mmCIF file of C-alpha atoms and ligand atoms in Angstrom:
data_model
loop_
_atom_site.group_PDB
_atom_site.id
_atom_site.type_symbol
_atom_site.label_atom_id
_atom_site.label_comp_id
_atom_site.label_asym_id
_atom_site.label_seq_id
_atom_site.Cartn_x
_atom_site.Cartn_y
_atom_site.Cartn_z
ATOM 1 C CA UNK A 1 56.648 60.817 33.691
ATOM 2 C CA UNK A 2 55.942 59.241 29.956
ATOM 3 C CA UNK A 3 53.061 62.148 30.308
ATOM 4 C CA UNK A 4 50.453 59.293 29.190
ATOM 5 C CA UNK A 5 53.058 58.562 26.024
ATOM 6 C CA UNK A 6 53.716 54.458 26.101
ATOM 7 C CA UNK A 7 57.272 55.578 25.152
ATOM 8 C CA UNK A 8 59.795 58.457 25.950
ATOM 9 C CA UNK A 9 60.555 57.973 22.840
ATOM 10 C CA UNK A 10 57.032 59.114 21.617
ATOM 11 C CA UNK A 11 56.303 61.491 24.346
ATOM 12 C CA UNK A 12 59.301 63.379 23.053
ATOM 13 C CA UNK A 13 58.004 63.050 19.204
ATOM 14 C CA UNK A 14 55.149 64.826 20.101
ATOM 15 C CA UNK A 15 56.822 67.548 22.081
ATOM 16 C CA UNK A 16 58.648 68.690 18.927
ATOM 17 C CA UNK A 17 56.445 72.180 18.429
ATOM 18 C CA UNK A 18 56.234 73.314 21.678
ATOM 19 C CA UNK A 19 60.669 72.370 22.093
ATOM 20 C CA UNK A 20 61.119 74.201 18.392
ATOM 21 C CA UNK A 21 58.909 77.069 19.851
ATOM 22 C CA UNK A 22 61.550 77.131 22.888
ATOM 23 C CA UNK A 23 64.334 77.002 19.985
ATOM 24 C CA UNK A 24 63.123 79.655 17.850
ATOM 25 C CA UNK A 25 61.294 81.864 20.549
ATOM 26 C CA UNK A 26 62.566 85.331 21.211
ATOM 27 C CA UNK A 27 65.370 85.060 18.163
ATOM 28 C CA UNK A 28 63.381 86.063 15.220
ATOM 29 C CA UNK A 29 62.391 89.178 14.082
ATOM 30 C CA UNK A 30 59.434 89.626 11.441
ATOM 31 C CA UNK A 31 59.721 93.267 11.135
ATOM 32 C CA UNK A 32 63.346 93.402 10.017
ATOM 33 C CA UNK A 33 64.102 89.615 8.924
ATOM 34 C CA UNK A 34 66.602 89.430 11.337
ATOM 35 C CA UNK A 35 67.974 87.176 14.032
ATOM 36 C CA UNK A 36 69.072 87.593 17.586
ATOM 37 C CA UNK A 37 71.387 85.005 18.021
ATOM 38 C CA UNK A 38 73.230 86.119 20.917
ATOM 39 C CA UNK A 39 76.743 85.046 19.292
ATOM 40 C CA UNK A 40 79.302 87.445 20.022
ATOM 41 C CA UNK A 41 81.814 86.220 17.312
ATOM 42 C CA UNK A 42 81.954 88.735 14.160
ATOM 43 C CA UNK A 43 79.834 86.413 11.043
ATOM 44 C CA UNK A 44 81.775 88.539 8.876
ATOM 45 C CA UNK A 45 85.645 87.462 9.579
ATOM 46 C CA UNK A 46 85.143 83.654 8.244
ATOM 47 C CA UNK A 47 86.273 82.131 5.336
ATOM 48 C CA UNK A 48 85.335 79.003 5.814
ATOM 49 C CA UNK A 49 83.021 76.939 8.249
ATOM 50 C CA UNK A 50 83.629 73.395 9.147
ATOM 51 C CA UNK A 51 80.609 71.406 11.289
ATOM 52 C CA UNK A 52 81.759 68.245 13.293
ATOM 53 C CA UNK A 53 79.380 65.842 14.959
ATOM 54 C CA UNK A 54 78.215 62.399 15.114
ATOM 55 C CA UNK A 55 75.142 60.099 14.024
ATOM 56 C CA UNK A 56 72.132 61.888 13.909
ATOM 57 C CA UNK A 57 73.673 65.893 14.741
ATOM 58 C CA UNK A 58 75.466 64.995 11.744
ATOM 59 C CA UNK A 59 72.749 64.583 9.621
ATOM 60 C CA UNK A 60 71.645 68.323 11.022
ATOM 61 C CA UNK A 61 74.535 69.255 10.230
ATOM 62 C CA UNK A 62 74.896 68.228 6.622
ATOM 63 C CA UNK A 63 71.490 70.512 6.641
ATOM 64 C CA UNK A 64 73.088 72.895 8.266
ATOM 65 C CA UNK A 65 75.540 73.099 4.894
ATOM 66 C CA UNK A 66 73.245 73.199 2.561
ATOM 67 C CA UNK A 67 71.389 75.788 4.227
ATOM 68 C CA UNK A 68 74.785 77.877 4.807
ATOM 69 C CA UNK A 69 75.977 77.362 1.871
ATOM 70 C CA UNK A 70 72.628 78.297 0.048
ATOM 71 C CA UNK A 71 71.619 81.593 1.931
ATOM 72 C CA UNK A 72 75.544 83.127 2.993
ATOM 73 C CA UNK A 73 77.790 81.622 0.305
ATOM 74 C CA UNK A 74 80.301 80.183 2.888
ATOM 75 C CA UNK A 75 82.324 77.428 1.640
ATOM 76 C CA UNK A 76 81.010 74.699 4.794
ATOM 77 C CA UNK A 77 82.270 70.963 5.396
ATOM 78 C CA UNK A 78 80.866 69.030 7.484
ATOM 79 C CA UNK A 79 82.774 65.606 9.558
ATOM 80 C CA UNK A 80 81.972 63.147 11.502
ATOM 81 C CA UNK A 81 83.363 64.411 14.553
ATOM 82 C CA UNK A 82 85.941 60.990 14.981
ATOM 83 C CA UNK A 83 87.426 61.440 11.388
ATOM 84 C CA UNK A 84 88.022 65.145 11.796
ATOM 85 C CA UNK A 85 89.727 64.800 15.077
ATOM 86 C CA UNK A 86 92.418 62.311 13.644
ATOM 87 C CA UNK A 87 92.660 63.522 10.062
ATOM 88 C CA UNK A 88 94.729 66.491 11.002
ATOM 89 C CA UNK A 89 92.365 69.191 9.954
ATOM 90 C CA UNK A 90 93.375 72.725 7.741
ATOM 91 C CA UNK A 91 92.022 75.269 10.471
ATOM 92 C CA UNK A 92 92.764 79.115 10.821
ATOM 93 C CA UNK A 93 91.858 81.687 12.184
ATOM 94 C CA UNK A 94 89.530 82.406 9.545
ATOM 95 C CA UNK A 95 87.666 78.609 10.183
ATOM 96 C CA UNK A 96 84.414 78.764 11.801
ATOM 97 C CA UNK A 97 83.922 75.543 13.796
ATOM 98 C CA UNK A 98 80.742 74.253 14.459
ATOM 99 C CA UNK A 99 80.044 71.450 16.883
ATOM 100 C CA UNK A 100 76.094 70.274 17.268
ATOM 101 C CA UNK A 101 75.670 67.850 20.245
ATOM 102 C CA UNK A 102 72.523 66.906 22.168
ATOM 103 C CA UNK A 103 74.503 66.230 25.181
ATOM 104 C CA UNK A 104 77.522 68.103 25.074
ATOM 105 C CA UNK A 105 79.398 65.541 26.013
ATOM 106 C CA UNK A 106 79.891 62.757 23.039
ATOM 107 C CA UNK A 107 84.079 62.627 23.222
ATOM 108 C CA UNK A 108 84.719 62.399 19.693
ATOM 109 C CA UNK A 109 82.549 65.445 19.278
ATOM 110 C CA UNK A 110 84.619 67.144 21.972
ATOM 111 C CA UNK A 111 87.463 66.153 20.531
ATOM 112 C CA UNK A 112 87.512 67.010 17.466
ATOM 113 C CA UNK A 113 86.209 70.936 19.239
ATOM 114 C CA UNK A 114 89.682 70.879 21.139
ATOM 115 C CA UNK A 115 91.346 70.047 17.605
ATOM 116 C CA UNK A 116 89.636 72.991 15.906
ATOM 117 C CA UNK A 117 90.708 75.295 19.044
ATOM 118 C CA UNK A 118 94.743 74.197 18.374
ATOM 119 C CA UNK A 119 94.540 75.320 14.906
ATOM 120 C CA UNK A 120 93.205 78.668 15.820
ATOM 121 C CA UNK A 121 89.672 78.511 15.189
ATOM 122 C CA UNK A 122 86.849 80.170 16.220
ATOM 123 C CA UNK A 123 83.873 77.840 17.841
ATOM 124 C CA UNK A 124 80.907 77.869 18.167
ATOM 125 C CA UNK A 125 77.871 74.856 20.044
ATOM 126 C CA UNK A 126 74.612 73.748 19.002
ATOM 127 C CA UNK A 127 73.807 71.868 21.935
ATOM 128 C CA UNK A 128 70.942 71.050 24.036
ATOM 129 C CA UNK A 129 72.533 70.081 27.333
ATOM 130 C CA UNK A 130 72.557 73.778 29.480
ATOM 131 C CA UNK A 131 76.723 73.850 30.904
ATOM 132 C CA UNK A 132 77.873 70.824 29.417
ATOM 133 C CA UNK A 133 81.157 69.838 29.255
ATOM 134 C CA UNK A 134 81.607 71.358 25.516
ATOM 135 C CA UNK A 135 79.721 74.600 26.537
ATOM 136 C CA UNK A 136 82.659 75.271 28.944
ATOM 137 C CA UNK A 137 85.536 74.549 26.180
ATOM 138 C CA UNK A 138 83.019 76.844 23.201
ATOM 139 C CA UNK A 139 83.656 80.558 22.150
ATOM 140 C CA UNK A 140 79.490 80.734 21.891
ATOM 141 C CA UNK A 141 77.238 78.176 22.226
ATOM 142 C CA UNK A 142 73.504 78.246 20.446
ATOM 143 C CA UNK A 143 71.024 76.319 23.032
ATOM 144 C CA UNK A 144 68.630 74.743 21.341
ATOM 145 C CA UNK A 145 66.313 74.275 24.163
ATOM 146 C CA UNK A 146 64.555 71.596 22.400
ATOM 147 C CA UNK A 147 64.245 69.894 26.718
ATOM 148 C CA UNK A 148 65.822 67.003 27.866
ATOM 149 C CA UNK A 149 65.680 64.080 25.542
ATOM 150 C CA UNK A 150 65.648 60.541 27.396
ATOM 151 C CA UNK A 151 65.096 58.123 24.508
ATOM 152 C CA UNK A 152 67.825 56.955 23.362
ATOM 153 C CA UNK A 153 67.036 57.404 19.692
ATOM 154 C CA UNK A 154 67.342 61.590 18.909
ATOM 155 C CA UNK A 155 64.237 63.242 17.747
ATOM 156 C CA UNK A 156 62.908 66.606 19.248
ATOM 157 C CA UNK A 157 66.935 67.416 19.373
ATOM 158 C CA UNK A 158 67.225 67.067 15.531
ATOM 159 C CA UNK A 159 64.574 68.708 14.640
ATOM 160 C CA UNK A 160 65.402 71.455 17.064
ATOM 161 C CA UNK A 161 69.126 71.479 16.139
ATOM 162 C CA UNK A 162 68.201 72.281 11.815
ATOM 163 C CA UNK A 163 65.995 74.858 13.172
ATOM 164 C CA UNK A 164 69.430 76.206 14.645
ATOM 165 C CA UNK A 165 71.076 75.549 11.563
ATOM 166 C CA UNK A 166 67.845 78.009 9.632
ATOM 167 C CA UNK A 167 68.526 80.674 12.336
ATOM 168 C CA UNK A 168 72.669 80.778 11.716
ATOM 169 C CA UNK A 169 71.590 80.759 7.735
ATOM 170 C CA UNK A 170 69.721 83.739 8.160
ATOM 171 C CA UNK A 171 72.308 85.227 10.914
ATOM 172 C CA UNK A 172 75.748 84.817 8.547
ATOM 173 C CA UNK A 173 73.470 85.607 5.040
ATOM 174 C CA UNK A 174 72.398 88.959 6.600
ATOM 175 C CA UNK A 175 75.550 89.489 8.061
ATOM 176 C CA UNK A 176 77.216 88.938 5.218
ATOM 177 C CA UNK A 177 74.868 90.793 2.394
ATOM 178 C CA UNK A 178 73.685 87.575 0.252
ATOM 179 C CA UNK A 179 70.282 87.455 1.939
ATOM 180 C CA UNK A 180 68.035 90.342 0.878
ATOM 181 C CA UNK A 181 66.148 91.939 3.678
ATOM 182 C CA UNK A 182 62.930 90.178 1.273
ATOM 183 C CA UNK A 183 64.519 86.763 1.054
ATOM 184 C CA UNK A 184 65.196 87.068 5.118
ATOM 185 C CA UNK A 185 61.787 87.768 5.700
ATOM 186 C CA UNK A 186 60.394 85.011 3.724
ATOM 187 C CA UNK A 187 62.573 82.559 5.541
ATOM 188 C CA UNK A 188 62.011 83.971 8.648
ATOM 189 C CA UNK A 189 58.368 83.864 8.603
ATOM 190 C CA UNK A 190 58.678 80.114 6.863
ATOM 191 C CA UNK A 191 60.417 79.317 10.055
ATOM 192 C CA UNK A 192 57.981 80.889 12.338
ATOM 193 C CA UNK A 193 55.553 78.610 10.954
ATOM 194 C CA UNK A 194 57.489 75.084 12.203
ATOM 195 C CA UNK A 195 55.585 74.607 15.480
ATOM 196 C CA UNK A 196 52.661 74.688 13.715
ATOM 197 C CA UNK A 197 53.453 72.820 10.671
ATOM 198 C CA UNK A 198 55.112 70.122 13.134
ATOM 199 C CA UNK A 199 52.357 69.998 14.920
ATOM 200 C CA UNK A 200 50.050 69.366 11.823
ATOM 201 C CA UNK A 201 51.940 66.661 10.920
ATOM 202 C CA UNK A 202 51.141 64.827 14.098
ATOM 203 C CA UNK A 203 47.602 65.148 13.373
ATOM 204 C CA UNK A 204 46.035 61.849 14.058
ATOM 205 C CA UNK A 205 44.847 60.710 10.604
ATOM 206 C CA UNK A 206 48.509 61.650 9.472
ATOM 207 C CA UNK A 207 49.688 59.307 11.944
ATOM 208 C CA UNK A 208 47.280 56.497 11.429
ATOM 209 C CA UNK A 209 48.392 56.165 7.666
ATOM 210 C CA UNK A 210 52.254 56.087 8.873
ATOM 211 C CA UNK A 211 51.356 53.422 11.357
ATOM 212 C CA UNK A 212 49.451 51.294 8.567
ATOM 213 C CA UNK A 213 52.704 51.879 6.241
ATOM 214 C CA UNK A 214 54.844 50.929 8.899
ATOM 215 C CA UNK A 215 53.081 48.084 9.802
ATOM 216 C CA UNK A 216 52.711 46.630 6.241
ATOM 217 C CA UNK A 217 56.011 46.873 5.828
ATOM 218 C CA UNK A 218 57.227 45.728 8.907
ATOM 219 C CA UNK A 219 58.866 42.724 7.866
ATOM 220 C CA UNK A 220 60.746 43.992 4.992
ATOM 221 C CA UNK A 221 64.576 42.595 5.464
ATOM 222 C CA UNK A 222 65.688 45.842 3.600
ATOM 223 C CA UNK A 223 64.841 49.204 3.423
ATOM 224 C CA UNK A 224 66.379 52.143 1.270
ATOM 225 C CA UNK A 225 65.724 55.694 1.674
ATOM 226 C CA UNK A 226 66.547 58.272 -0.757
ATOM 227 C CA UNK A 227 65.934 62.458 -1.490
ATOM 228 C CA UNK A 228 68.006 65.248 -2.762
ATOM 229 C CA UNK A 229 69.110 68.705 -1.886
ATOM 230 C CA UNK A 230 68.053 69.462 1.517
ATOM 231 C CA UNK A 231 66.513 66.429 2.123
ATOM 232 C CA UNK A 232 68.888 63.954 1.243
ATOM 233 C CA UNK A 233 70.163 64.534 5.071
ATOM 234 C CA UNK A 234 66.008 63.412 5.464
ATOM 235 C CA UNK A 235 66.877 60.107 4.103
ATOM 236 C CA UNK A 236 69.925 59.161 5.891
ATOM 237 C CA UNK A 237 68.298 60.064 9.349
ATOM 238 C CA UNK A 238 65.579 58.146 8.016
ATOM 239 C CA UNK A 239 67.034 55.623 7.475
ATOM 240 C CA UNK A 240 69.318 55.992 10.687
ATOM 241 C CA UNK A 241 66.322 56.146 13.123
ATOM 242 C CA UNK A 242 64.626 52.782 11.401
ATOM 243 C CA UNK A 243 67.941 51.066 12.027
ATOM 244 C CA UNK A 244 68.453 51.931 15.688
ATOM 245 C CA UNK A 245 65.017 51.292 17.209
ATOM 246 C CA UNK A 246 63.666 48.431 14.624
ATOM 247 C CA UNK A 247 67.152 46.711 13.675
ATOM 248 C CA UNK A 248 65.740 46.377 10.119
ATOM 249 C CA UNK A 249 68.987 46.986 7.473
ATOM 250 C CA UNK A 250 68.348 50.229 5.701
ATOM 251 C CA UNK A 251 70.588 52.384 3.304
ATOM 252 C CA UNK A 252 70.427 56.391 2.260
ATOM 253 C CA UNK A 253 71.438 57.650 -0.590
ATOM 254 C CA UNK A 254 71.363 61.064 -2.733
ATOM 255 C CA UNK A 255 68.492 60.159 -5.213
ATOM 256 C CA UNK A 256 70.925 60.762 -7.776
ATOM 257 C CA UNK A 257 73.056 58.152 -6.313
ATOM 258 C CA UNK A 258 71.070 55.282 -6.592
ATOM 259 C CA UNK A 259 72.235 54.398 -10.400
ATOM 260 C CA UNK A 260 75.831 54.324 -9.150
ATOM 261 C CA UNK A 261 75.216 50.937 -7.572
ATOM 262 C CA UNK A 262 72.388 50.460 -4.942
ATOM 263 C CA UNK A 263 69.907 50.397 -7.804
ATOM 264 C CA UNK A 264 71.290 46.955 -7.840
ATOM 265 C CA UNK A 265 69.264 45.887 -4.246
ATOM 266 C CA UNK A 266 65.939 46.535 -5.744
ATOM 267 C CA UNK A 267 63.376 44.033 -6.321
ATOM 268 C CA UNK A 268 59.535 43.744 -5.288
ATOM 269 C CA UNK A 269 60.597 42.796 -1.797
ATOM 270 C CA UNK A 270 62.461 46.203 -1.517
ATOM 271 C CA UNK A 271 60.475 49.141 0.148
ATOM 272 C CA UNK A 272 62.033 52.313 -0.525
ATOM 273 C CA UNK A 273 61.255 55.664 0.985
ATOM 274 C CA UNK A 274 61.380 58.561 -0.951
ATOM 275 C CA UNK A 275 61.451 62.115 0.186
ATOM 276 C CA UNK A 276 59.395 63.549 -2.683
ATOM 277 C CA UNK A 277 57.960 66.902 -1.035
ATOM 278 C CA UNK A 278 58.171 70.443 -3.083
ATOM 279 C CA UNK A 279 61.087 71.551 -4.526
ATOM 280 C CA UNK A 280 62.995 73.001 -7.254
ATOM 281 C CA UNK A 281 64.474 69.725 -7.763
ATOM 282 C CA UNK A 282 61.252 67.498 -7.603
ATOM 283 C CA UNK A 283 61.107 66.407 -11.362
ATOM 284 C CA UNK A 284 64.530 64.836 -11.143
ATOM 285 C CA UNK A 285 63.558 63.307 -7.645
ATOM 286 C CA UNK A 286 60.037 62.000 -9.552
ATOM 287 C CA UNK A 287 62.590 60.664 -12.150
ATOM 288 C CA UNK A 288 64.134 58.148 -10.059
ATOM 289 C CA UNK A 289 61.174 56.831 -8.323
ATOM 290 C CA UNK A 290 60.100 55.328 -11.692
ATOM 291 C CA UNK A 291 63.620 53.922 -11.933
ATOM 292 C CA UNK A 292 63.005 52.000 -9.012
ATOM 293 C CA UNK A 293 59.652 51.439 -10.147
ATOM 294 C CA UNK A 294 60.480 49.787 -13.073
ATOM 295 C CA UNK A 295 62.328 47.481 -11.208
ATOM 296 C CA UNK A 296 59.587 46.684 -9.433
ATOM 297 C CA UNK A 297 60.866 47.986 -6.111
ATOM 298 C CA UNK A 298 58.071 49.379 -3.230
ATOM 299 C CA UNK A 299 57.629 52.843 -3.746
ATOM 300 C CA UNK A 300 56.861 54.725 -0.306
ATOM 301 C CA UNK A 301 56.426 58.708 -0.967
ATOM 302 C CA UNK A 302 56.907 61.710 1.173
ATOM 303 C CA UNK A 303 54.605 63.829 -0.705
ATOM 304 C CA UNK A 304 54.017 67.904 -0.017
ATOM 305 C CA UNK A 305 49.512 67.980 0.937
ATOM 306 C CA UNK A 306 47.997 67.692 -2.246
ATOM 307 C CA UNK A 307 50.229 66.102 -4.763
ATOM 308 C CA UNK A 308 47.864 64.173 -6.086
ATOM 309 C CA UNK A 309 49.424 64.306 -9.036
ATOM 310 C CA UNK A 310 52.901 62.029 -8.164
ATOM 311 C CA UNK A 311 50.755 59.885 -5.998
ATOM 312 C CA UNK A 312 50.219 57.647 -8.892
ATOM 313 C CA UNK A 313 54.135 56.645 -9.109
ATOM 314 C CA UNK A 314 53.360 55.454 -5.561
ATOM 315 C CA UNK A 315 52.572 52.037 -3.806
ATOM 316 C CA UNK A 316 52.345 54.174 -0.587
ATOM 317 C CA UNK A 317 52.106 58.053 0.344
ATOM 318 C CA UNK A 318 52.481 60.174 3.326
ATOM 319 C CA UNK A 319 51.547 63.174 3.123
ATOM 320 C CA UNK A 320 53.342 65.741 5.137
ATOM 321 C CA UNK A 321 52.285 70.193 5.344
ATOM 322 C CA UNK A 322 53.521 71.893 3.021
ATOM 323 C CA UNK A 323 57.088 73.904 3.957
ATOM 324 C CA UNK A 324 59.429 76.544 2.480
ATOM 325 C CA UNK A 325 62.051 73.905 0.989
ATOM 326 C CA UNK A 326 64.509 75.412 3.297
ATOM 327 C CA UNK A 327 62.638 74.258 6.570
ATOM 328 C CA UNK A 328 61.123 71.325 5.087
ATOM 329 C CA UNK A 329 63.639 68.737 6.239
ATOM 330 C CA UNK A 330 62.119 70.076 10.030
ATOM 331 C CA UNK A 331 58.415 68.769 8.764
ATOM 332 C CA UNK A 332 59.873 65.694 6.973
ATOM 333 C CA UNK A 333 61.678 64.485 9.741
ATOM 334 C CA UNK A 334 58.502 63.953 11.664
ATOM 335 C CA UNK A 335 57.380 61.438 9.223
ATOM 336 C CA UNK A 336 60.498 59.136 9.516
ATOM 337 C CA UNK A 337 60.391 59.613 12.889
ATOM 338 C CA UNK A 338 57.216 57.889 12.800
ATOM 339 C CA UNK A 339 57.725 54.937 10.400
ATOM 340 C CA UNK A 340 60.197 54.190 12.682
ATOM 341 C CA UNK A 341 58.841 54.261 15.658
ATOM 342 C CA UNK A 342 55.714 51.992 14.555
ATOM 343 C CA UNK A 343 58.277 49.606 12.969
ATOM 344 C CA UNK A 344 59.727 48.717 15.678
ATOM 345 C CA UNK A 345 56.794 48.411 17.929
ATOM 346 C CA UNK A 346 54.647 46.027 15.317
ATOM 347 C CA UNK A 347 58.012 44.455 15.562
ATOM 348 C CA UNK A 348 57.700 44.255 19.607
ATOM 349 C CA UNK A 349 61.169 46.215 19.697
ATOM 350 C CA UNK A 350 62.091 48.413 22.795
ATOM 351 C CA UNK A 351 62.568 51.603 21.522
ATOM 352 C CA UNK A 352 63.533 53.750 24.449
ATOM 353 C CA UNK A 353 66.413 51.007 25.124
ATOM 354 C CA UNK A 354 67.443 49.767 21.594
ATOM 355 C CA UNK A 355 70.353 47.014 22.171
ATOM 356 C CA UNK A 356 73.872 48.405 21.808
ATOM 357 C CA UNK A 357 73.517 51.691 22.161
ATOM 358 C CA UNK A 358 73.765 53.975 24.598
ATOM 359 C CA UNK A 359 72.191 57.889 25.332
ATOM 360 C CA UNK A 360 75.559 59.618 25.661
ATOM 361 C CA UNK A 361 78.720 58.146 24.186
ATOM 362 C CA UNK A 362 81.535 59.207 26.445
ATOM 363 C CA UNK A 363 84.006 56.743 25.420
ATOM 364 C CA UNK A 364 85.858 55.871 22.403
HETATM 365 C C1 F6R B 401 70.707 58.732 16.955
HETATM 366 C C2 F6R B 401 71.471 59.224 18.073
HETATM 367 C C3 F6R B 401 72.966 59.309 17.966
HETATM 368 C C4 F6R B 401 73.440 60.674 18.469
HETATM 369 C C5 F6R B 401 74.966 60.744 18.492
HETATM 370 C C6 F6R B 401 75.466 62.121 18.888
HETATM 371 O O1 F6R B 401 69.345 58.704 17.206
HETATM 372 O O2 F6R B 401 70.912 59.605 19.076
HETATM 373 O O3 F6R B 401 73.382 59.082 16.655
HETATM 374 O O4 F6R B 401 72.911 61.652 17.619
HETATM 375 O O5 F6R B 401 75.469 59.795 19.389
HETATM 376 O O6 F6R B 401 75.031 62.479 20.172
HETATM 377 P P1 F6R B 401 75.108 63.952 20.674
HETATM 378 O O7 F6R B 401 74.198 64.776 19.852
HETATM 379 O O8 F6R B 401 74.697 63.910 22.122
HETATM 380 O O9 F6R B 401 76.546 64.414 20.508
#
């Protein structure tokens, strides 16, 4: 049932294009740039949008802001789901809610929905699990059909749930006029492309390089992950999934960050990951890798397919396709994925049962 995979977690690493073809499949449309969400609540009545979640759906969900915030100029927080549900939240009827869940049934995350609902807010589900208990409680819910996911650590689900987060970008920026019918196209198509792309980035050599990485590496006490924009959310699941499955310490941080204090940790025992791939904001992400370089830290680079060009501020590179920045962190989570999973297995870990944790957490 591993489907010749050693792991579920694996199997379900490389089932990520054909579950983001299931998420994106019948919902996009090239000719007009528009989506067919299915959502029967009105994009235009919001003022604001909160998203609630927990561990890695939050991550997709700090995407999901940037995104949002980017393409439909919605003012967007985003919670973990067991702070919002005690902090007594500002809701109205003009709030948005947002709840992304895997299984539908984390409690905090369900929770925290029932909160929103008292205050008078609209809600809406990105979930995977088909009439879960949140999909019952939801004004609309947003499948993401990414299939069931068995190992314990998320991955197909992420990547599946930011593709949501591109689609509801699109949907609200349309909606709402900030998205020219160009600029929707251009996204849409850039979305299209993520099977593909996903699947390019499991091609074997790709693979073999992340493994050797991994493994030299593998008994690093520390690791630190950092990137910017719409990939800083790329470092802290990063950094997230090399914690859960390989139980090696590991920190995230806004590349900008890292002077504020953790620029402190580094020293040449330190490898730090660096999501480096195109964007708008690369310079500035190229500036801080010599920062740690000069402190003689272990540079690891996400790099976009032929950057030569940054490779040389490198100890280490994976390359990942090329992306649209605003569907990159889909491709770039693929990667950490990866050094994570062959972290933990040099390290003899059990990654489909990582200690402690559990696949749905329906308790406190
Ligand atoms: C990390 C992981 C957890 C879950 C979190 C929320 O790999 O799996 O952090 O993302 O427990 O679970 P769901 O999405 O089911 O609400």
């Amino acid at each position: 049932e591993k489907g010749g995979f050693d792991t579920y977690m694996l199997k379900e690493i490389y089932e990520q294009p054909q579950a983001l073809t299931n998420t994106l499949i019948g919902r996009l449309h090239d000719d007009t740039g528009e989506v067919n969400l299915d959502i029967n609540l009105n994009p235009q009545s919001f003022k604001r949008i909160s998203i609630i979640a927990c561990g890695t759906a939050y991550y997709a969900g700090l995407v999901g802001e940037y995104l949002i915030e980017q393409l439909a100029r919605v003012p967007v927080e985003v919670d973990v789901a067991s702070e919002y549900r005690y902090r007594n939240p500002l809701v109205s009827e003009n709030t948005l809610a947002i709840v992304v869940s895997q299984s539908g049934e984390t409690i905090d995350t369900l929770e925290a929905l029932r909160e929103a609902k008292k205050g008078g807010a609209k809600t809406l589900g990105v979930i995977n699990a088909k009439g879960s208990s949140m999909t019952r409680e939801l004004d609309d819910t947003l499948y993401i059909h990414a299939g069931p996911e068995i190992g314990v650590a998320s991955t197909k689900a992420y990547t599946s749930m930011v593709s949501a987060f591109v689609m509801l970008a699109l949907w609200l920026g349309r909606a709402r006029g900030t998205l020219s019918e160009m600029e929707a196209k251009d996204l849409l198509h850039a979305a299209r492309e993520l099977p593909r792309l996903v699947e390019e980035a499991l091609a074997p050599e790709r693979v073999e390089q992340i493994r050797r990485v991994a493994e030299k590496y593998a008994h690093a006490r520390d690791y630190l992950f950092l990137g910017r924009g719409v990939n800083a959310p790329t470092a802290y699941e990063g950094a997230l999934k090399l914690k859960e499955i390989s139980y090696i310490h590991a920190e995230a941080y806004a590349a900008g960050e890292m002077k504020h204090g953790p620029i402190a940790l580094i020293d040449a025992q330190l490898p730090v990951v660096v999501v480096a791939t195109e964007s708008r904001l690369l310079e500035k992400t190229i500036s801080n890798v010599q920062e740690v370089r000069a402190r003689s830290g272990k540079v690891i680079l996400l790099l976009s397919d032929g950057d030569s060009e940054n490779a040389r501020h490198a100890d280490d590179v994976l390359y990942v396709p090329r992306a649209h920045e605003m569907v990159s962190p889909v491709v770039n989570a693929v990667a950490m994925q990866l050094l994570a999973y062959f972290t933990a297995t040099a390290l003899g870990k059990d990654v489909d049962k990582p200690r402690n944790l559990a696949k749905s957490v329906t308790v406190e």
